[in-house]
Amino acid sequence: MLSLRPLLPVLLALALVGPAGAAAAAQADGIETARTGRQIAPGIRLESYDRLEADRWLRIDELLVDLGGRGGVRAEYLGGRGRATVAEAAARHPAGPGRRVVAAVNGDFFDIRGTGAPLGPGLGGGRLLHSATPGPGAAPAVGFGADGIGRVLRIALEGSVTLPGGAVRPLAGYNAARPPAAGLAAYTADWPGTELPAVGTAVAVRDGRVTAAAPPVRGPARRARPAPGTTVLAAAGGAAAAELAALRPGDAVAVAARAHPDAGPVPVAAVGGREALVVAGVPQDHDGKPNNTAAPRTAVGFSRDGRRLRILTVDGRQRDSGGLTLTALGRLMHRLGAYEALNLDGGGSSTLLAGLSGATALALENSPSDGELRPVSNGLVLTVPAGSGRTAGYRVEPVGGTTQDLTRVFPRLTRTLTATGYDALLGPAPGAPVWSADGAGTVDSAGVFHAVRPGRATAHARRTTAHGALPHGELPLEVLGPLTRIRPTQARIGLAEQGESAGFRLTGYDAQGAAAVVEPRDVALEFDRSRWRVTDDGHAGFTVTALVPQATGRLRATVRAVGAAGAAGAPGSGSGPTTELALGAGLVTLPVTDLADVADWTGPGASAAEGHSGAGLALELTGAAAQASAAPPRPLPVPELARSLTLWVGGDGSGARPAVELAAADGAAVTVRGPAVDWTGWRELTLPLPATAEPPFSVTRLSAVRGTRPGRLALDTLGARTPPAGPAAAPVVRDPIVATEAGVRARPWRFAVEPAGGSRAGTGDAGADFVLTGADRAQFVHRGVRFLPLDTTRRTLGGGGLDRMRALREALAAAARDPATGALAVVRADAPDTVDRKETALTAHLLAEFRRTTGKRAAVLTLGAPAFAAGRSEGVLSVASPRTGRTLVGVDAFAQGDWLAVRQTR
């Protein structure tokens, strides 16, 4: 998933004012690249931002909370009744009379392969809910007092069991995830797991009396959660188990348990954590210690007085965000102002939810690494006063989201808007608004904006009474130039079976390449209605459903009408831009390789062998070899719509596990593993492709890991189970900057691009002022154009991206200040395996914002590309000069229209 948060004006400021204005966002080890923020409730704000580090991208979401203030914010224990997603737990959390839930985050590490209960201590409503495991010793946690103030502390169990006759025994565990090896453990209705662990000998106690004696011990057995008011006392063995076994119904037994903090009062609410990140204002060094690897993270930090709470998640294990080590997380929390900070559970558990003004449900803010919400044991939830419910304003948004392509619209097309009422505390306030608009369009009574002409517009949602208009909400909109073309977000849709659905949107472009979503109401569709159902998905897109088990077809989408100038017009005024999608339903197996070239495969432990139906590959796992693998002569492409791979495996019962190693579209390594081979003879395996990785894939290696004994696996015929969608239509768009040679030479001056190993300046060379043959020369200015050659030999996530972004920001600042500079041209060598797509997108965003705010021009010149190409996006021109031939570029940095004219010559 490619993610670039909306680039706010502050981002352009970073690019234009240079390092002095970027102290908060640019550190020695990285730069902030984008930021958004919103108020969740009085005293709670969400800040979300992206960073580019020397070796990774980062996505960070951060809740800033004022505790103990007039906002009435409380942090409370979340969950505790078995594993559930943070969203499920937050939806059923009892906020109490006159309060509402506005944010939630995952909490403690938990017994993920056992009971699912949290491993640390937990308190809710001033009561001890569970102690840490193992044992009653102090364990780290974040706690909140009756005044709302928070702190990092350690919480121990202080408990006892008084037996008949007055003997007192220490309590070794209280609702702990794992029963203590020795001593007595107590379990109550507050047990936070799904079922009790195998606790051995146990008795039930109610109202201070034994109600059920210990049954004969026939081995450990799991028990249901105790009923409210009942305590189950348990012991794994030894003297404690013998004492429990001697109890009889009616015996007097008293159980006492309370939290014992290392300092200060007992918190009202607390959630356990693990590693200290910041202690007394000092970030902690975890180098060489467990868990100090780059991963998704959740952390909680406090200011020195405990009144400022910071809850932070960092996405990880994704191409868009590589995660942080504990050491780096501690430094980040310290840099953000935490005096004390604690690491909570991370990995696939990291989840942050926050409310929107007027909404009744929370929205997911981060990107969990599992691709979906993981059920977790507990968390923290923020609650605030509920508010009056009287409308104080409206949150106005386009249907489908708040991305830039949904706040834009083409002339004579529409954008559907929603208005959500909120009260003075940003809580829900139901009530329909009255709509209006000013500027380049109108809004009807249903909240549909109708664009009239290019320019700016503002949609207003107001509540009116007999006394006139009351507070309102508004949404700035941009009406682009006339629509010139459309394309689908995906050119092919493949559905595995009848009844399965998939979605797509249509994106339109004006003559400058500015993009906006085209809504279903403005589109006419042609398709075979006996095979497919296509509906408006209610989010500015379409849903395609297969009505038959096996089919192929095409879908044609046409903007309903356009005027003579290319703008969409009223029905009947002519046909608008058109695009097509290929459709397929059912699965067929397409070949990836039959291993006919097995002699050219190389790797340790690999050799040619007899296959299932021809040539095959043998992977030897003998001697000390723990793994064997073989790589093809070149990566093998997998069909883009493939759902799974098929592989014939000749087994020997050794327990070895075969695997297919792949590269995703973003370069990420992906491995799909087969089961342990406990059979002999040939068997065809089906290996599902991960939904979270980005297709298309290419096969880089076949491998196997050793099983319970040495073995030899034979492999044959790798295929892909794929819906049979046909080829996608690829419309050819010729950009106006592609000109004749006379058109190029009509410009005031020219330069040439040739494939070679350096750059040289000169005159009289076919009328060119200079010739570019590489991107390795220094930045220079020539006749109103600032040329910025960028070194693309270093990978984005190897420091190259950080250096290039810093150079680009400095060049943007210089170009913006210089009145003699009319344009900035970024020059770089074609390097798709080095410069990742997120860096490319960020470069394009910065150049487009530079163009929009300064009125100056921008272009990207790519040298050594596979083929000649010229185009534009958001008004930024792009020219790809091929590895062969010569490209001549005519320039007028201060022209009224296009400032470049391009011609490829031999």
PDB file of C-alpha atoms in Angstrom, residues 436-442 449 456-460 462:
ATOM      1  CA  SER A 436     -25.172  26.288   0.017  1.00  0.00           C
ATOM      2  CA  ALA A 437     -22.030  27.043  -1.942  1.00  0.00           C
ATOM      3  CA  ASP A 438     -20.076  29.975  -3.247  1.00  0.00           C
ATOM      4  CA  GLY A 439     -17.482  30.156  -5.966  1.00  0.00           C
ATOM      5  CA  ALA A 440     -17.270  27.815  -8.923  1.00  0.00           C
ATOM      6  CA  GLY A 441     -20.318  25.650  -8.242  1.00  0.00           C
ATOM      7  CA  THR A 442     -23.621  25.055  -6.446  1.00  0.00           C
ATOM      8  CA  PHE A 449     -22.063  19.728  -5.373  1.00  0.00           C
ATOM      9  CA  ARG A 456     -12.271  27.467  -6.195  1.00  0.00           C
ATOM     10  CA  ALA A 457     -15.514  26.821  -4.360  1.00  0.00           C
ATOM     11  CA  THR A 458     -16.686  26.360  -0.794  1.00  0.00           C
ATOM     12  CA  ALA A 459     -19.604  24.172   0.232  1.00  0.00           C
ATOM     13  CA  HIS A 460     -21.446  25.200   3.403  1.00  0.00           C
ATOM     14  CA  ARG A 462     -25.759  25.218   8.111  1.00  0.00           C
TER      15      ARG A 462
END
